[in-house]
Short mmCIF file of C-alpha atoms in Angstrom, two decimals:
data_model
loop_
_atom_site.label_atom_id
_atom_site.label_comp_id
_atom_site.label_asym_id
_atom_site.label_seq_id
_atom_site.Cartn_x
_atom_site.Cartn_y
_atom_site.Cartn_z
CA MET A 1 97.40 143.51 -199.27
CA LEU A 2 99.99 142.21 -197.03
CA ASP A 3 103.74 141.50 -199.14
CA PHE A 4 104.23 137.73 -198.65
CA ARG A 5 107.69 137.58 -200.08
CA THR A 6 108.95 139.23 -196.66
CA TYR A 7 107.08 137.77 -192.82
CA ARG A 8 108.77 138.02 -189.78
CA PRO A 9 107.25 134.99 -187.90
CA TRP A 10 106.93 134.68 -183.93
CA ASN A 11 110.71 133.65 -183.14
CA GLY A 12 111.32 136.93 -184.62
CA GLU A 13 113.48 135.86 -187.77
CA TRP A 14 112.90 136.98 -191.05
CA CYS A 15 111.34 134.82 -193.99
CA ARG A 16 113.08 136.31 -197.31
CA GLY A 17 113.29 135.00 -200.88
CA ALA A 18 110.68 132.66 -200.81
CA THR A 19 107.71 131.73 -202.79
CA LEU A 20 104.20 132.46 -201.23
CA ALA A 21 103.59 128.73 -199.62
CA ALA A 22 107.18 128.14 -198.81
CA ALA A 23 106.66 131.64 -196.60
CA LEU A 24 103.60 130.31 -195.35
CA VAL A 25 104.85 127.16 -194.19
CA LEU A 26 108.00 128.22 -192.73
CA CYS A 27 106.41 131.36 -190.81
CA LEU A 28 103.91 129.03 -189.81
CA ALA A 29 106.31 126.58 -188.32
CA GLY A 30 107.59 128.72 -185.49
CA SER A 31 104.49 129.76 -184.89
CA PRO A 32 102.92 128.47 -181.07
CA LEU A 33 99.56 128.50 -182.20
CA ALA A 34 100.38 126.24 -185.25
CA ALA A 35 100.17 123.45 -183.04
CA GLU A 36 96.95 124.63 -181.58
CA GLY A 37 95.14 124.41 -185.54
CA GLN A 38 95.36 128.20 -185.53
CA ALA A 39 96.59 130.10 -188.05
CA PRO A 40 98.66 132.88 -186.60
CA LEU A 41 98.91 136.34 -187.62
CA PRO A 42 102.44 137.52 -189.28
CA GLU A 43 103.64 140.88 -187.77
CA PRO A 44 103.17 143.57 -190.60
CA PRO A 45 106.07 145.47 -192.00
CA ALA A 46 106.58 148.60 -190.08
CA GLU A 47 105.64 151.03 -193.14
CA THR A 48 102.06 149.00 -193.33
CA ALA A 49 101.25 150.32 -189.56
CA LEU A 50 102.03 154.07 -190.64
CA LEU A 51 99.44 154.03 -193.48
CA LEU A 52 96.58 156.66 -193.35
CA SER A 53 92.97 155.21 -193.15
CA SER A 54 89.46 156.72 -192.54
CA GLY A 55 88.86 157.60 -189.05
CA ASP A 56 92.55 159.01 -188.42
CA LYS A 57 93.06 162.55 -186.75
CA LEU A 58 95.71 164.73 -188.27
CA THR A 59 97.36 167.85 -187.15
CA MET A 60 99.22 170.01 -190.08
CA VAL A 61 100.52 172.65 -189.39
CA VAL A 62 101.41 175.25 -192.39
CA PHE A 63 104.29 178.56 -191.66
CA GLY A 64 102.55 181.72 -191.90
CA GLN A 65 99.09 180.37 -192.85
CA THR A 66 96.75 179.97 -189.65
CA ASP A 67 94.06 179.85 -192.07
CA LEU A 68 95.45 176.48 -193.04
CA THR A 69 96.67 175.03 -189.85
CA GLY A 70 94.09 172.67 -187.56
CA GLU A 71 93.36 168.85 -187.21
CA TYR A 72 91.65 166.86 -189.74
CA VAL A 73 90.09 163.63 -190.10
CA VAL A 74 90.89 161.24 -192.68
CA ASP A 75 87.07 161.04 -194.37
CA ALA A 76 85.11 157.77 -194.70
CA VAL A 77 86.51 157.91 -198.35
CA GLY A 78 89.64 158.30 -197.74
CA ASP A 79 90.09 161.95 -198.33
CA LEU A 80 91.27 165.26 -196.05
CA ASN A 81 89.13 168.29 -197.12
CA LEU A 82 91.28 171.06 -196.56
CA PRO A 83 90.98 174.72 -197.63
CA LEU A 84 92.32 176.42 -200.79
CA VAL A 85 93.55 172.50 -202.00
CA GLY A 86 89.77 170.60 -201.23
CA ARG A 87 89.93 167.20 -201.25
CA VAL A 88 93.19 165.00 -201.10
CA ARG A 89 93.22 161.27 -200.86
CA VAL A 90 95.66 160.14 -198.45
CA ALA A 91 94.24 156.40 -197.88
CA GLY A 92 97.06 154.25 -198.40
CA LEU A 93 99.72 156.74 -197.53
CA SER A 94 102.00 157.33 -195.11
CA PRO A 95 101.82 160.07 -192.73
CA GLU A 96 105.38 161.46 -194.57
CA GLN A 97 103.88 161.06 -197.96
CA ALA A 98 100.77 162.55 -197.25
CA GLU A 99 103.15 165.40 -196.13
CA THR A 100 104.42 165.84 -199.43
CA LEU A 101 101.41 165.40 -201.53
CA VAL A 102 99.71 167.83 -199.69
CA ARG A 103 102.75 170.57 -200.23
CA THR A 104 102.96 169.89 -203.57
CA ARG A 105 99.01 170.74 -203.69
CA LEU A 106 99.50 173.77 -201.98
CA ASN A 107 102.70 175.07 -204.02
CA ASP A 108 100.34 174.21 -206.99
CA GLY A 109 99.50 177.39 -207.42
CA TYR A 110 98.19 178.80 -204.54
CA LEU A 111 101.18 179.27 -202.02
CA ARG A 112 104.89 179.33 -203.02
CA SER A 113 107.49 177.50 -201.36
CA ALA A 114 104.90 176.13 -198.58
CA THR A 115 106.62 174.81 -195.30
CA VAL A 116 104.04 171.94 -194.35
CA SER A 117 104.31 169.62 -190.95
CA LEU A 118 101.64 167.01 -190.61
CA ARG A 119 101.84 164.52 -188.32
CA LEU A 120 99.07 161.72 -186.71
CA SER A 121 97.78 163.11 -183.73
CA GLU A 122 95.16 160.94 -182.70
CA MET A 123 95.23 157.21 -183.95
CA LYS A 124 91.80 154.91 -184.18
CA PRO A 125 90.84 153.09 -181.02
CA VAL A 126 90.94 149.23 -181.25
CA TYR A 127 87.77 147.21 -180.09
CA VAL A 128 87.43 144.02 -178.21
CA LEU A 129 84.08 142.12 -177.91
CA GLY A 130 83.25 139.00 -177.40
CA GLU A 131 83.89 137.16 -173.99
CA VAL A 132 85.60 139.87 -172.00
CA ARG A 133 84.57 141.45 -168.82
CA SER A 134 84.12 145.17 -170.70
CA PRO A 135 83.67 145.15 -174.28
CA GLY A 136 83.76 148.64 -176.10
CA SER A 137 86.73 150.83 -177.52
CA TYR A 138 90.61 151.10 -176.28
CA THR A 139 93.14 153.70 -176.65
CA TYR A 140 95.73 152.24 -179.02
CA ARG A 141 99.21 152.29 -177.92
CA TYR A 142 102.45 151.57 -180.39
CA GLY A 143 102.91 147.83 -179.81
CA LEU A 144 99.54 146.96 -178.40
CA THR A 145 98.92 142.69 -179.01
CA VAL A 146 95.95 141.09 -178.25
CA LEU A 147 96.94 139.83 -175.15
CA GLY A 148 97.31 143.76 -173.67
CA ALA A 149 93.96 144.79 -175.43
CA VAL A 150 92.21 141.71 -173.60
CA ALA A 151 93.58 142.69 -170.62
CA LEU A 152 92.50 146.22 -171.64
CA ALA A 153 88.96 144.76 -171.39
CA GLY A 154 88.96 143.07 -168.20
CA GLY A 155 89.75 139.77 -169.19
CA GLY A 156 89.20 136.91 -171.32
CA ARG A 157 86.57 135.20 -169.80
CA VAL A 158 83.59 136.48 -167.32
CA GLY A 159 85.49 135.40 -163.81
CA ASP A 160 83.38 136.92 -161.61
CA ARG A 161 80.36 133.95 -162.73
CA SER A 162 80.63 131.42 -161.05
CA ILE A 163 80.12 127.27 -162.53
CA THR A 164 76.82 126.99 -160.78
CA GLU A 165 75.32 130.08 -162.36
CA LEU A 166 77.19 129.57 -165.84
CA LYS A 167 75.64 125.52 -165.48
CA GLY A 168 72.06 127.31 -164.51
CA GLU A 169 72.07 129.19 -167.08
CA VAL A 170 72.10 126.80 -169.41
CA LEU A 171 69.42 124.79 -168.21
CA ALA A 172 67.34 127.63 -167.95
CA ALA A 173 68.25 127.92 -172.05
CA ARG A 174 67.92 124.62 -172.50
CA GLU A 175 64.37 124.88 -170.73
CA ARG A 176 63.57 127.18 -172.79
CA LEU A 177 64.02 125.81 -176.26
CA ARG A 178 62.20 122.83 -174.96
CA GLY A 179 59.04 125.30 -173.69
CA LEU A 180 59.05 126.64 -176.97
CA GLU A 181 59.23 123.61 -178.97
CA LEU A 182 55.99 122.24 -177.03
CA ALA A 183 54.87 125.38 -177.70
CA ARG A 184 54.99 125.25 -181.11
CA LEU A 185 53.65 121.25 -180.82
CA ALA A 186 50.58 122.43 -178.69
CA GLN A 187 49.97 126.09 -181.36
CA ARG A 188 50.27 123.38 -184.55
CA ALA A 189 47.61 121.59 -182.78
CA ARG A 190 45.16 123.90 -182.19
CA GLN A 191 45.63 125.27 -185.81
CA LEU A 192 44.58 122.12 -187.47
CA ARG A 193 41.79 121.89 -184.72
CA LEU A 194 40.39 125.31 -185.94
CA GLU A 195 40.72 124.97 -189.45
CA ALA A 196 39.04 121.81 -188.94
CA GLN A 197 35.96 123.73 -186.97
CA ARG A 198 36.12 126.66 -189.73
CA ASP A 199 35.39 123.98 -192.80
CA GLY A 200 32.93 121.90 -190.63
CA ARG A 201 34.47 119.11 -190.64
CA THR A 202 33.81 116.23 -188.22
CA SER A 203 36.71 115.34 -187.21
CA PHE A 204 40.87 116.19 -188.00
CA VAL A 205 44.08 114.00 -187.60
CA SER A 206 47.86 115.45 -188.76
CA ASP A 207 50.50 112.82 -189.87
CA GLU A 208 53.33 115.82 -189.20
CA LEU A 209 52.56 115.46 -185.47
CA ILE A 210 54.22 112.33 -184.14
CA GLY A 211 55.41 111.04 -181.15
CA PRO A 212 53.72 110.92 -177.41
CA GLU A 213 54.12 114.69 -176.75
CA ALA A 214 52.59 115.01 -180.18
CA SER A 215 49.75 112.71 -179.61
CA ALA A 216 49.08 113.63 -176.53
CA LEU A 217 48.21 117.05 -177.23
CA LEU A 218 45.86 115.97 -180.55
CA ARG A 219 44.20 113.96 -178.27
CA GLY A 220 43.12 117.10 -175.82
CA GLU A 221 42.12 119.67 -179.27
CA GLN A 222 40.33 116.25 -179.80
CA GLU A 223 38.45 116.58 -176.99
CA ILE A 224 38.03 120.31 -177.46
CA PHE A 225 36.88 119.72 -180.98
CA SER A 226 34.19 117.64 -179.77
CA LEU A 227 33.05 119.59 -177.12
CA GLN A 228 32.98 122.88 -178.91
CA ARG A 229 31.42 120.87 -181.68
CA GLU A 230 28.23 119.39 -179.89
CA SER A 231 27.78 123.43 -177.35
CA GLU A 232 27.14 124.83 -181.16
CA ARG A 233 24.94 121.87 -182.57
CA SER A 234 23.09 121.84 -179.09
CA GLU A 235 22.67 126.18 -179.16
CA VAL A 236 21.81 126.24 -182.48
CA GLY A 237 19.40 123.16 -182.45
CA LEU A 238 17.78 124.69 -179.82
CA LEU A 239 16.91 128.00 -181.50
CA ARG A 240 16.52 126.17 -184.72
CA GLN A 241 13.50 123.88 -182.66
CA GLN A 242 11.69 126.78 -181.49
CA VAL A 243 11.68 128.61 -184.90
CA GLU A 244 9.87 125.18 -185.61
CA ARG A 245 7.71 125.49 -182.97
CA LEU A 246 6.61 129.27 -184.09
CA GLU A 247 6.31 128.36 -187.56
CA THR A 248 3.51 125.24 -186.71
CA GLU A 249 1.93 127.72 -184.44
CA ARG A 250 1.82 130.17 -187.01
CA ALA A 251 0.30 127.12 -189.32
CA ALA A 252 -2.63 127.03 -186.73
CA LEU A 253 -3.31 130.23 -186.89
CA SER A 254 -3.65 130.59 -190.48
CA GLN A 255 -5.91 127.85 -190.05
CA GLN A 256 -7.98 129.44 -187.12
CA ARG A 257 -7.59 132.81 -189.22
CA ALA A 258 -9.32 130.81 -192.56
CA LEU A 259 -12.51 129.46 -190.09
CA ILE A 260 -13.24 132.75 -188.72
CA GLU A 261 -12.80 134.63 -191.95
CA GLU A 262 -15.31 132.42 -192.93
CA GLN A 263 -17.42 132.99 -190.06
CA VAL A 264 -17.66 136.56 -190.52
CA LYS A 265 -18.57 136.17 -194.45
CA LEU A 266 -21.89 134.16 -192.52
CA THR A 267 -22.64 136.68 -189.80
CA GLU A 268 -22.38 139.43 -192.80
CA ALA A 269 -24.62 137.85 -194.53
CA GLN A 270 -27.16 137.11 -192.21
CA VAL A 271 -27.18 140.99 -191.02
CA ARG A 272 -27.57 141.79 -194.49
CA ASN A 273 -30.54 139.67 -195.08
CA TYR A 274 -32.42 140.62 -191.77
CA ALA A 275 -31.63 144.16 -192.55
CA ARG A 276 -34.12 143.45 -195.63
CA LEU A 277 -36.55 141.89 -193.10
CA THR A 278 -36.70 144.93 -191.26
CA ASP A 279 -37.00 147.05 -193.37
CA ASN A 280 -39.62 145.75 -194.65
CA GLY A 281 -41.46 145.35 -191.27
CA HIS A 282 -41.41 141.46 -190.87
CA GLY A 283 -38.25 141.69 -188.36
CA LEU A 284 -37.62 142.89 -185.03
CA GLN A 285 -34.46 145.26 -183.93
CA THR A 286 -33.59 143.60 -181.07
CA ILE A 287 -33.03 140.17 -183.02
CA MET A 288 -31.13 142.92 -185.59
CA VAL A 289 -29.30 143.72 -183.13
CA ASP A 290 -27.76 140.52 -182.03
CA ARG A 291 -26.77 139.92 -185.78
CA GLN A 292 -24.96 142.73 -185.60
CA ARG A 293 -23.19 142.28 -182.33
CA GLU A 294 -22.68 138.28 -183.40
CA ASN A 295 -20.70 140.18 -186.81
CA ALA A 296 -18.45 142.51 -184.41
CA ARG A 297 -17.26 139.42 -181.93
CA VAL A 298 -16.29 137.89 -185.18
CA ARG A 299 -14.74 140.42 -186.22
CA ALA A 300 -12.73 140.79 -183.13
CA GLU A 301 -11.41 137.68 -183.01
CA LEU A 302 -10.07 137.88 -186.28
CA ALA A 303 -8.39 140.92 -185.45
CA ARG A 304 -6.74 138.94 -182.24
CA ILE A 305 -5.58 136.25 -184.77
CA ASP A 306 -4.33 138.58 -187.19
CA ALA A 307 -2.44 140.04 -184.17
CA ASP A 308 -1.01 136.38 -183.03
CA LEU A 309 -0.25 135.99 -186.76
CA ALA A 310 1.82 139.04 -186.43
CA ARG A 311 3.30 138.36 -183.43
CA ASN A 312 4.42 135.29 -184.36
CA GLY A 313 6.25 136.38 -187.49
CA THR A 314 7.97 138.79 -185.47
CA ALA A 315 9.11 136.02 -182.80
CA THR A 316 10.27 134.17 -185.64
CA GLY A 317 12.21 136.37 -187.50
CA GLU A 318 14.08 137.26 -184.38
CA LEU A 319 14.88 133.40 -183.56
CA THR A 320 15.81 133.19 -187.28
CA LEU A 321 18.39 135.84 -186.91
CA ARG A 322 19.77 134.52 -183.50
CA GLN A 323 20.34 131.46 -185.58
CA ARG A 324 22.28 133.15 -187.75
CA ASP A 325 24.46 135.19 -185.33
CA THR A 326 25.11 132.36 -183.52
CA GLU A 327 26.40 130.55 -186.23
CA ASN A 328 28.27 133.10 -187.50
CA GLY A 329 29.36 134.29 -183.91
CA HIS A 330 30.65 130.76 -183.50
CA ARG A 331 32.60 130.88 -187.46
CA ARG A 332 33.91 134.37 -186.58
CA ARG A 333 35.48 133.71 -183.35
CA VAL A 334 37.09 130.43 -184.83
CA VAL A 335 38.62 132.11 -187.49
CA ALA A 336 40.20 135.07 -184.35
CA ASP A 337 41.14 132.25 -182.71
CA LEU A 338 42.80 130.61 -186.04
CA GLN A 339 44.53 133.97 -187.46
CA ALA A 340 45.97 134.12 -183.78
CA THR A 341 47.10 130.60 -183.37
CA ARG A 342 48.93 131.53 -186.87
CA GLN A 343 50.27 134.20 -185.41
CA GLN A 344 51.80 133.10 -182.01
CA LEU A 345 52.90 129.69 -184.48
CA LEU A 346 55.20 132.41 -186.22
CA GLU A 347 56.01 134.56 -183.42
CA THR A 348 57.21 131.10 -181.61
CA GLU A 349 58.86 129.41 -184.76
CA ALA A 350 61.16 132.80 -185.19
CA SER A 351 62.02 132.15 -181.54
CA LEU A 352 63.81 128.79 -182.33
CA PRO A 353 66.52 129.49 -183.50
CA ILE A 354 67.73 132.12 -181.10
CA ALA A 355 66.69 129.90 -178.40
CA ARG A 356 68.56 127.67 -179.91
CA ASP A 357 71.71 129.87 -180.42
CA LEU A 358 71.45 131.02 -177.10
CA LEU A 359 71.69 127.46 -175.29
CA GLU A 360 74.84 126.35 -177.42
CA SER A 361 76.47 130.06 -176.46
CA ARG A 362 75.94 129.53 -172.87
CA ALA A 363 76.92 125.74 -173.58
CA ARG A 364 80.06 126.95 -175.05
CA ARG A 365 81.16 129.48 -171.95
CA LEU A 366 80.12 126.71 -169.62
CA ALA A 367 82.85 124.90 -171.50
CA ALA A 368 85.43 127.43 -171.51
CA SER A 369 85.01 127.96 -168.07
CA ASP A 370 85.98 124.78 -166.88
CA GLY A 371 82.69 123.81 -165.98
CA GLY A 372 81.03 121.35 -169.99
CA THR A 373 82.24 119.22 -172.39
CA GLU A 374 80.90 121.49 -175.48
CA ALA A 375 83.70 123.92 -176.11
CA THR A 376 87.65 124.23 -176.10
CA GLY A 377 89.56 126.66 -175.20
CA TRP A 378 89.04 130.48 -176.82
CA SER A 379 88.86 131.82 -180.15
CA VAL A 380 90.84 135.03 -180.85
CA GLU A 381 89.30 136.69 -184.42
CA VAL A 382 90.75 140.19 -185.24
CA THR A 383 89.13 142.17 -188.00
CA ARG A 384 91.26 144.66 -189.97
CA THR A 385 91.13 147.52 -192.55
CA LEU A 386 94.11 147.35 -195.34
CA ARG A 387 94.07 149.41 -197.88
CA ASP A 388 89.69 150.10 -197.53
CA ARG A 389 89.37 146.57 -196.90
CA ALA A 390 88.53 144.15 -194.20
CA VAL A 391 90.33 141.06 -193.63
CA THR A 392 89.13 138.63 -190.81
CA PHE A 393 91.51 136.06 -189.19
CA LYS A 394 92.67 134.56 -186.24
CA ALA A 395 95.17 135.63 -184.23
CA ALA A 396 97.37 134.46 -181.50
CA LEU A 397 97.80 136.00 -177.94
CA THR A 398 101.24 137.30 -178.78
CA SER A 399 99.89 139.19 -182.39
CA VAL A 400 100.72 142.83 -182.40
CA LEU A 401 97.11 144.73 -183.01
CA LEU A 402 97.22 148.04 -185.82
CA PRO A 403 94.79 151.38 -185.25
CA GLY A 404 91.01 150.45 -186.10
CA ASP A 405 91.62 146.82 -185.16
CA VAL A 406 88.51 144.58 -184.00
CA VAL A 407 89.34 141.43 -181.61
CA GLN A 408 85.95 139.21 -181.22
CA VAL A 409 86.85 137.05 -178.51
CA SER A 410 84.90 134.16 -178.46
CA PRO A 411 84.96 130.45 -177.10
CA ALA A 412 86.22 128.11 -179.22
CA LYS A 413 83.93 124.69 -180.65
CA ALA A 414 85.30 121.20 -180.11
CA GLY A 415 88.13 119.66 -182.56
CA ALA A 416 89.60 121.19 -185.45
CA GLY A 417 87.47 121.33 -187.90
CA GLU A 418 84.95 118.69 -187.31
CA ALA A 419 81.45 118.87 -185.14
CA PRO A 420 81.42 117.78 -181.28
CA ALA A 421 79.38 114.18 -181.71
CA PRO A 422 76.19 115.59 -179.01
CA ALA A 423 75.61 113.94 -175.94
CA ARG A 424 72.51 112.38 -174.66
CA ASP A 425 71.64 114.87 -172.53
CA GLY A 426 72.14 117.60 -175.75
CA ALA A 427 75.66 118.60 -174.87
CA ALA A 428 78.85 118.07 -177.51
CA ALA A 429 81.15 115.25 -176.55
CA PRO A 430 84.31 115.87 -174.88
CA GLY A 431 87.05 117.03 -177.25
CA PRO A 432 90.57 117.87 -176.91
CA VAL A 433 91.59 120.95 -174.55
CA SER A 434 93.44 123.73 -176.47
CA GLN A 435 96.53 125.06 -174.89
CA ALA A 436 95.30 128.38 -175.82
CA ALA A 437 92.38 128.32 -173.35
CA PRO A 438 94.36 128.30 -170.02
CA ALA A 439 96.94 130.41 -171.12
CA LEU A 440 94.90 133.56 -171.76
CA ARG A 441 92.33 132.78 -168.71
CA SER A 442 95.54 133.03 -166.43
CA ALA A 443 97.43 135.52 -167.97
CA VAL A 444 94.48 138.23 -168.30
CA GLN A 445 91.83 137.00 -165.80
CA THR A 446 91.97 140.51 -163.45
CA PRO A 447 92.32 139.19 -159.54
#
């Protein structure tokens, strides 16, 4: 934690003997950012800048002990893993304090009068992110400021991009967002239509989709619904009519079979009676043959009728199966389309927030490049680890950085603490221009 009792304000003077609130007021009064509504970063005491933390690389020399001499890195928990003594907690200590601690641990039963030299051989780099030409990590040098770090990263704005290109990106992002919104309306209308088809309803309405565009989409889906419903009814109706015709034909064949079966019985009776006459010598053999021939013809007709009935039953079954397959096929297609539409709707709804953020980011970049009104200047934030605790705060261009600091440069929104009013074309209303923005652009832009 920083000691709020002693600060060095930006004018180089020290604030001593003040309370926390008074110290903040006095120190901020001298800051050039006080007029801009940003909290300046007080320069930390000298000893704070030399405290060790995770990631620092140390060179340790133990006189006469080559096995102990070498380079060591402070691990994630703030320890040095040393031979003989094991882990030594050095996080939050200065290199001199760490050297004394290591010497004490070595003299505690391991060595006698050990001579130890411990120095910081490599400090953690600083990281510059956001609206710079070359985001990345850069080697720390004592006295490095935010302005110097941004200069190392190539400048605080994308200077090689023209205003026309930035405006094109804003228009493309706005068009992308508009397309996603229309796609969501279309997918939702299609979902309502498919759900109505799946449930077998004759129509569908929606109270959630309002407006001229939604109404047009609903009318189009209603037309598709009517056409597909009529097509399905027509296809299934034709198959049903064929099944009914076959059933009528089967009834007629059954009646014919009953009549022919009666004829078979009559001819068989005639054959039996004339056979008795022939056996008694009262009948002619030729007439007997005619009777048998007639009986055989009638039996053949009965067999033909049975074959027609069998073919009729087979055709009826096939058509009934086709009718069911047609109905089930339409239902399966509707369910598959409904599932695909739901998946597309989920993807579209997931993409909408990203598209909105992209549009807002590009609009702020355009405004920060003096090409629009959605932002006012640049905002610089520094994330610093103090005693294993990360703290993020606003910083000025002259703020002194420490090893491991993460500098985030981004366009600042309009107004201090209030959201800009939306304009008719979706852009934010103009706001006061920050004084830090032109300074940052002119000071760090690469020629």
